[in-house]
Every structure is written in structure tokens, then in C-alpha cells.
Short mmCIF file of C-alpha atoms and ligand atoms in Angstrom, two decimals:
data_model
loop_
_atom_site.label_atom_id
_atom_site.label_comp_id
_atom_site.label_asym_id
_atom_site.label_seq_id
_atom_site.Cartn_x
_atom_site.Cartn_y
_atom_site.Cartn_z
CA UNK A 130 -119.95 -75.45 168.09
CA UNK A 131 -120.54 -76.29 164.43
CA UNK A 132 -123.38 -78.79 163.87
CA UNK A 133 -122.27 -81.98 162.13
CA UNK A 134 -124.24 -82.39 158.90
CA UNK A 135 -126.40 -85.49 159.18
CA UNK A 136 -125.85 -88.07 156.42
CA UNK A 137 -129.23 -87.52 154.77
CA UNK A 138 -128.40 -83.83 154.27
CA UNK A 139 -125.23 -84.72 152.39
CA UNK A 140 -125.96 -84.02 148.72
CA UNK A 141 -122.79 -85.91 147.78
CA UNK A 142 -124.33 -89.10 149.21
CA UNK A 143 -127.51 -88.86 147.10
CA UNK A 144 -125.55 -87.78 144.01
CA UNK A 145 -123.09 -90.67 144.36
CA UNK A 146 -125.82 -93.29 144.65
CA UNK A 147 -128.17 -91.95 141.97
CA UNK A 148 -127.23 -94.60 139.37
CA UNK A 149 -127.59 -97.48 141.83
CA UNK A 150 -130.74 -96.26 143.62
CA UNK A 151 -132.58 -94.91 140.60
CA UNK A 152 -131.57 -96.86 137.51
CA UNK A 153 -134.16 -97.54 134.79
CA UNK A 154 -135.16 -100.84 136.42
CA UNK A 155 -136.19 -98.94 139.55
CA UNK A 156 -138.41 -96.69 137.44
CA UNK A 157 -140.05 -99.77 135.91
CA UNK A 158 -140.77 -101.06 139.42
CA UNK A 159 -142.59 -97.81 140.28
CA UNK A 160 -144.76 -98.20 137.17
CA UNK A 161 -145.53 -101.80 138.26
CA UNK A 162 -146.19 -100.88 141.93
CA UNK A 163 -148.46 -97.89 141.26
CA UNK A 164 -151.48 -100.10 140.57
CA UNK A 165 -151.45 -102.11 143.85
CA UNK A 166 -150.47 -98.96 145.72
CA UNK A 167 -153.56 -97.05 144.57
CA UNK A 168 -155.72 -100.12 145.32
CA UNK A 169 -154.31 -100.53 148.83
CA UNK A 170 -155.03 -96.87 149.53
CA UNK A 171 -158.45 -97.00 147.77
CA UNK A 172 -157.59 -93.85 145.85
CA UNK A 173 -160.53 -92.43 143.93
CA UNK A 174 -159.75 -90.77 140.59
CA UNK A 175 -158.47 -87.23 140.93
CA UNK A 176 -157.74 -87.19 144.68
CA UNK A 177 -154.68 -85.38 146.01
CA UNK A 178 -151.60 -87.33 147.05
CA UNK A 179 -148.51 -86.21 148.94
CA UNK A 180 -145.36 -88.11 147.90
CA UNK A 181 -143.18 -87.48 150.95
CA UNK A 182 -139.47 -87.92 150.15
CA UNK A 183 -140.32 -88.20 146.47
CA UNK A 184 -136.69 -88.37 145.29
CA UNK A 185 -136.46 -88.00 141.50
CA UNK A 186 -140.22 -88.46 141.28
CA UNK A 187 -140.69 -92.14 140.47
CA UNK A 188 -144.10 -92.33 142.15
CA UNK A 189 -145.05 -88.65 141.77
CA UNK A 190 -144.80 -88.86 138.00
CA UNK A 191 -146.47 -92.27 137.76
CA UNK A 192 -149.40 -91.20 139.95
CA UNK A 193 -149.83 -87.91 138.07
CA UNK A 194 -149.89 -89.90 134.82
CA UNK A 195 -152.77 -91.87 136.31
CA UNK A 196 -154.74 -88.69 136.95
CA UNK A 197 -154.05 -87.98 140.63
CA UNK A 198 -153.14 -84.51 141.87
CA UNK A 199 -149.64 -84.92 143.24
CA UNK A 200 -147.33 -82.89 145.45
CA UNK A 201 -143.81 -84.27 145.81
CA UNK A 202 -141.67 -83.14 148.75
CA UNK A 203 -137.97 -83.81 149.14
CA UNK A 204 -134.90 -82.08 150.58
CA UNK A 205 -132.50 -82.96 147.76
CA UNK A 206 -132.43 -80.27 145.04
CA UNK A 207 -130.67 -82.55 142.56
CA UNK A 208 -133.54 -85.07 142.74
CA UNK A 209 -136.23 -82.41 142.50
CA UNK A 210 -134.58 -81.11 139.33
CA UNK A 211 -134.80 -84.57 137.78
CA UNK A 212 -138.40 -84.97 139.01
CA UNK A 213 -139.44 -81.66 137.41
CA UNK A 214 -137.72 -82.65 134.17
CA UNK A 215 -139.51 -86.02 134.02
CA UNK A 216 -142.90 -84.39 134.73
CA UNK A 217 -142.28 -81.74 132.07
CA UNK A 218 -141.27 -84.36 129.50
CA UNK A 219 -144.60 -86.10 130.02
CA UNK A 220 -146.51 -82.79 130.13
CA UNK A 221 -147.72 -83.54 133.65
CA UNK A 222 -148.62 -80.93 136.18
CA UNK A 223 -146.94 -81.98 139.43
CA UNK A 224 -146.07 -79.69 142.32
CA UNK A 225 -142.60 -80.24 143.74
CA UNK A 226 -141.54 -78.63 147.00
CA UNK A 227 -138.08 -78.56 148.53
CA UNK A 228 -138.57 -79.10 152.25
CA UNK A 229 -137.50 -81.29 155.12
CA UNK A 230 -140.06 -83.92 156.10
CA UNK A 231 -139.73 -82.75 159.72
CA UNK A 232 -141.04 -79.35 158.66
CA UNK A 233 -143.50 -79.89 155.80
CA UNK A 234 -147.11 -79.44 156.98
CA UNK A 235 -150.11 -78.34 154.92
CA UNK A 236 -153.20 -78.74 157.09
CA UNK A 237 -155.96 -80.98 155.67
CA UNK A 238 -154.65 -80.64 152.12
CA UNK A 239 -154.27 -84.30 151.06
CA UNK A 240 -156.33 -87.46 150.76
CA UNK A 241 -153.29 -89.70 151.00
CA UNK A 242 -149.58 -89.59 151.69
CA UNK A 243 -146.98 -92.11 150.56
CA UNK A 244 -143.44 -92.58 151.82
CA UNK A 245 -141.79 -95.13 149.56
CA UNK A 246 -138.65 -97.26 149.32
CA UNK A 247 -137.28 -96.87 152.85
CA UNK A 248 -137.48 -93.09 153.20
CA UNK A 249 -138.29 -93.31 156.91
CA UNK A 250 -136.15 -93.76 160.03
CA UNK A 251 -133.32 -91.40 159.03
CA UNK A 252 -133.09 -89.37 162.22
CA UNK A 253 -130.87 -89.82 165.23
CA UNK A 254 -133.77 -89.01 167.54
CA UNK A 255 -136.87 -91.15 167.24
CA UNK A 256 -138.89 -88.11 168.27
CA UNK A 257 -138.24 -86.80 164.74
CA UNK A 258 -139.90 -89.87 163.17
CA UNK A 259 -142.86 -89.15 165.42
CA UNK A 260 -142.85 -85.52 164.29
CA UNK A 261 -142.99 -86.64 160.63
CA UNK A 262 -146.03 -88.81 161.41
CA UNK A 263 -147.70 -85.90 163.20
CA UNK A 264 -147.01 -83.60 160.24
CA UNK A 265 -148.56 -86.11 157.86
CA UNK A 266 -151.53 -86.60 160.17
CA UNK A 267 -152.17 -82.86 160.18
CA UNK A 268 -151.71 -82.63 156.40
CA UNK A 269 -154.39 -85.27 155.73
CA UNK A 270 -158.10 -84.70 155.43
CA UNK A 271 -160.33 -86.74 157.75
CA UNK A 272 -160.29 -90.32 156.45
CA UNK A 273 -156.90 -89.73 154.78
CA UNK A 274 -154.34 -92.55 154.56
CA UNK A 275 -150.59 -92.61 155.20
CA UNK A 276 -148.56 -95.44 153.66
CA UNK A 277 -144.98 -96.20 154.66
CA UNK A 278 -142.97 -98.81 152.72
CA UNK A 279 -139.82 -99.88 154.54
CA UNK A 280 -137.51 -102.81 155.17
CA UNK A 281 -138.95 -104.45 158.29
CA UNK A 282 -136.88 -105.45 161.29
CA UNK A 283 -138.18 -109.03 161.12
CA UNK A 284 -136.95 -109.53 157.54
CA UNK A 285 -133.64 -107.81 158.27
CA UNK A 286 -133.02 -110.02 161.31
CA UNK A 287 -133.91 -113.20 159.46
CA UNK A 288 -131.80 -112.35 156.41
CA UNK A 289 -129.03 -110.47 158.16
CA UNK A 290 -125.89 -110.14 156.09
CA UNK A 291 -122.99 -108.26 157.67
CA UNK A 292 -121.47 -107.61 154.24
CA UNK A 293 -122.75 -107.58 150.73
CA UNK A 294 -121.75 -106.26 147.33
CA UNK A 295 -123.56 -105.33 144.13
CA UNK A 296 -122.67 -104.09 140.70
CA UNK A 297 -124.90 -101.69 138.83
CA UNK A 298 -123.78 -100.23 135.48
CA UNK A 299 -120.09 -100.34 136.32
CA UNK A 300 -120.58 -99.08 139.87
CA UNK A 301 -119.55 -101.47 142.63
CA UNK A 302 -121.21 -100.99 146.00
CA UNK A 303 -119.81 -102.74 149.01
CA UNK A 304 -122.18 -102.66 151.93
CA UNK A 305 -121.28 -103.35 155.55
CA UNK A 306 -123.92 -103.28 158.26
CA UNK A 307 -123.93 -103.72 162.02
CA UNK A 308 -126.90 -103.96 164.32
CA UNK A 309 -127.11 -100.85 166.51
CA UNK A 310 -127.35 -101.60 170.27
CA UNK A 311 -130.77 -102.97 171.19
CA UNK A 312 -131.76 -103.45 167.52
CA UNK A 313 -132.78 -99.81 167.25
CA UNK A 314 -131.43 -99.76 163.71
CA UNK A 315 -128.53 -100.50 161.41
CA UNK A 316 -125.14 -98.81 161.27
CA UNK A 317 -124.24 -98.86 157.58
CA UNK A 318 -121.01 -98.32 155.69
CA UNK A 319 -121.36 -98.10 151.93
CA UNK A 320 -118.24 -98.04 149.79
CA UNK A 321 -118.70 -96.99 146.19
CA UNK A 322 -116.09 -97.94 143.64
CA UNK A 323 -116.44 -96.31 140.24
CA UNK A 324 -113.73 -96.15 137.59
CA UNK A 325 -111.12 -96.97 140.22
CA UNK A 326 -112.26 -94.14 142.51
CA UNK A 327 -113.28 -95.21 146.02
CA UNK A 328 -115.71 -93.25 148.19
CA UNK A 329 -117.09 -94.18 151.58
CA UNK A 330 -120.30 -93.13 153.34
CA UNK A 331 -121.60 -94.07 156.78
CA UNK A 332 -125.17 -93.75 157.96
CA UNK A 333 -127.63 -94.90 160.59
CA UNK A 334 -131.06 -96.19 159.64
CA UNK A 335 -133.68 -96.71 162.34
CA UNK A 336 -135.59 -99.89 161.62
CA UNK A 337 -139.06 -100.78 162.81
CA UNK A 338 -140.85 -104.04 163.41
CA UNK A 339 -144.48 -104.30 162.36
CA UNK A 340 -145.85 -103.63 165.84
CA UNK A 341 -143.41 -100.76 166.45
CA UNK A 342 -144.45 -98.96 163.28
CA UNK A 343 -148.12 -99.54 163.98
CA UNK A 344 -147.71 -98.16 167.51
CA UNK A 345 -145.90 -95.08 166.19
CA UNK A 346 -148.78 -94.30 163.81
CA UNK A 347 -151.39 -94.83 166.51
CA UNK A 348 -149.45 -92.61 168.92
CA UNK A 349 -149.33 -89.91 166.22
CA UNK A 350 -153.12 -89.88 166.20
CA UNK A 351 -154.12 -92.27 163.42
CA UNK A 352 -157.40 -93.99 164.28
CA UNK A 353 -156.29 -97.26 162.71
CA UNK A 354 -153.03 -98.70 161.42
CA UNK A 355 -152.72 -101.86 159.34
CA UNK A 356 -149.51 -103.72 158.61
CA UNK A 357 -148.90 -105.67 155.39
CA UNK A 358 -146.02 -107.62 153.89
CA UNK A 359 -146.16 -105.80 150.56
CA UNK A 360 -148.19 -103.47 148.36
CA UNK A 361 -150.49 -106.31 147.28
CA UNK A 362 -151.77 -106.49 150.87
CA UNK A 363 -149.73 -109.63 151.56
CA UNK A 364 -149.85 -110.70 155.23
CA UNK A 365 -147.00 -109.49 157.41
CA UNK A 366 -145.83 -112.99 158.24
CA UNK A 367 -142.61 -115.03 157.93
CA UNK A 368 -142.69 -114.60 154.13
CA UNK A 369 -143.10 -110.81 154.16
CA UNK A 370 -140.44 -109.07 152.08
CA UNK A 371 -141.54 -105.51 152.88
CA UNK A 372 -143.06 -103.76 155.83
CA UNK A 373 -145.97 -101.68 154.55
CA UNK A 374 -147.91 -99.70 157.13
CA UNK A 375 -151.13 -97.87 156.35
CA UNK A 376 -152.43 -95.40 158.90
CA UNK A 377 -156.01 -94.10 158.57
CA UNK A 378 -156.97 -90.72 160.01
C1 LIG B 249 -134.28 -93.91 149.21
S1 LIG B 249 -134.80 -92.37 148.54
C2 LIG B 249 -136.46 -92.76 148.03
C3 LIG B 249 -137.05 -91.82 147.02
C4 LIG B 249 -138.47 -92.11 146.56
N1 LIG B 249 -139.39 -92.22 147.68
C5 LIG B 249 -138.56 -93.35 145.70
O1 LIG B 249 -139.29 -94.29 146.05
O2 LIG B 249 -137.92 -93.38 144.66
C6 LIG B 249 -134.99 -91.36 149.99
C7 LIG B 249 -135.33 -89.91 149.71
O3 LIG B 249 -135.50 -89.21 150.94
C8 LIG B 249 -135.03 -87.89 150.78
N2 LIG B 249 -134.79 -87.31 152.11
C9 LIG B 249 -133.82 -87.67 152.98
N3 LIG B 249 -133.93 -86.98 154.12
C10 LIG B 249 -134.99 -86.16 153.96
C11 LIG B 249 -135.60 -85.19 154.82
N4 LIG B 249 -135.12 -84.95 156.04
N5 LIG B 249 -136.68 -84.52 154.36
C12 LIG B 249 -137.15 -84.76 153.10
N6 LIG B 249 -136.60 -85.66 152.26
C13 LIG B 249 -135.54 -86.36 152.69
C14 LIG B 249 -133.81 -88.04 149.92
O4 LIG B 249 -133.45 -86.85 149.29
C15 LIG B 249 -134.26 -89.12 148.95
O5 LIG B 249 -134.83 -88.55 147.82
#
């Protein structure tokens, strides 16, 4: 029987949402967030960083510009092409690798790994999220850190909106979301309207609460896992906008 392509392997999805996910404002946010990110991870100058699910290289390029040795990994060729172009334009030496996060392992090669802007929780089986954490654990040197930035279940529950729409540069995105049974995640339907053309995409996103993500990291072998409400080490309390987890090997 032919395997159904999972949503995150659909290049048409990533291509369609490039303007809305990665407009210039989003690049400015990466430049702003790089400083607190490096502080939170206590990155010493020149250490090696794995940007897992790097997309078009927002953080890879920004971190390389700040003197870190960066490897960006992503499955989407279109994004890697853009990432390479941006690095070249700034004369930065960044390694980009096309690979699935469930497969990429490079034993004890990195001092830190980042997974930014909700690039976690894409798989139908939670065992695959665990596998990703194990891969990262193995790819870190002793003392290495793994940072995940995601939308937390607590915030999503408190601010739940079944429907929503946005306009970015003439693209209209209509978003519909339903809570998956038992709050395991969100069932999403995104409708993109551009120049009168309508396209629809459906996808499942597994969402984690603070304790769930911490437990996952500890189960994967991390000696310690801290949970914050943002990259500035905000507390993960009722005001937390982001769920930021930092596992320490
Ligand atoms: C929301 S984007 C975030 C990109 C980047 N981290 C950022 O902050 O701009 C999610 C990224 O995950 C990548 N991705 C999705 N599934 C993947 C997989 N199984 N393995 C590796 N990358 C994947 C997509 O290609 C996309 O670039």
C-alpha cells in the first residue's frame, strides 16, 4: 500500500506559506532574539551550534554572523537554497544539510542545538519526538544544551481560538483549529487565499505542556531540563507567551 505523505514532507505546504512564515519582519525578530538566545544557552564565542529545522536560515545566518560555527539541518530543499543564498550574500561559512530530524545524528559534534519557532511535535507517533531528542542528545558534547521554542499547551488552552485570519502582503490565511482528543495536539486547517486562488492544507501539531516537555527531555537522557516562558528566561507562569525548554546533557 502506498504510504500517505505526511504534511511536513509536502513541499507545496512550505512553499505556499513562505511569505507568511518568513517575511522580513520574521527575519528582524531572529536578529532581535539571537542575543537572549545565546545568553540563555551561555554560548562561548566560537562554539558549534546545530540549528535543527533551520528553515531558510534565520537563526543559522544570524548566529554565524555572531561568530558561532553553525550547521543548519532541514528537510525542505527550497528553504535550504534560500539559507545558502543568504549565507553567501553575507560571506558567511555555514554548513547546511538536507536531512530529516528523525535521522540526523552526529555524535558529540555540537555544544548546543536549537529548534526554533515551533519546529517540534510534527509526527503522528510521539515516539518520533522522543527519537529526535535522543538524536540531539547523542549529537551534543557532554555539557551541551538543547533549546526548544514552541507554543505551549497552557497558552494555547488559555487563548484558544477555533478560527482566526491574518493578512500578510496580500496573502489571506484563514486558520481553523480543533483540539485533538485528550489535548494531545491541534488539528489544523489552513486556507490560503492569494490573488483569488484558494488552497487548503490540513495538519496535526502535537503540543506539549511545560512538564510534558521537561519529562520528554529527561527521558531522552538529559541530566537537567529547565522550562522558561521566553528567550529572556521569563518564568513559565500564567503570563508566559512561549514555551522554551532547555535540556542540559
Ligand atoms: C516553522 S518552520 C521554522 C524554521 C526555523 N526554525 C525558523 O525559526 O525560522 C519549521 C521547519 O521545520 C522543517 N521540517 C519539517 N519537518 C521536518 C523534518 N521531519 N526534519 C527536518 N526538518 C523538518 C521545515 O522544512 C521548516 O523549515
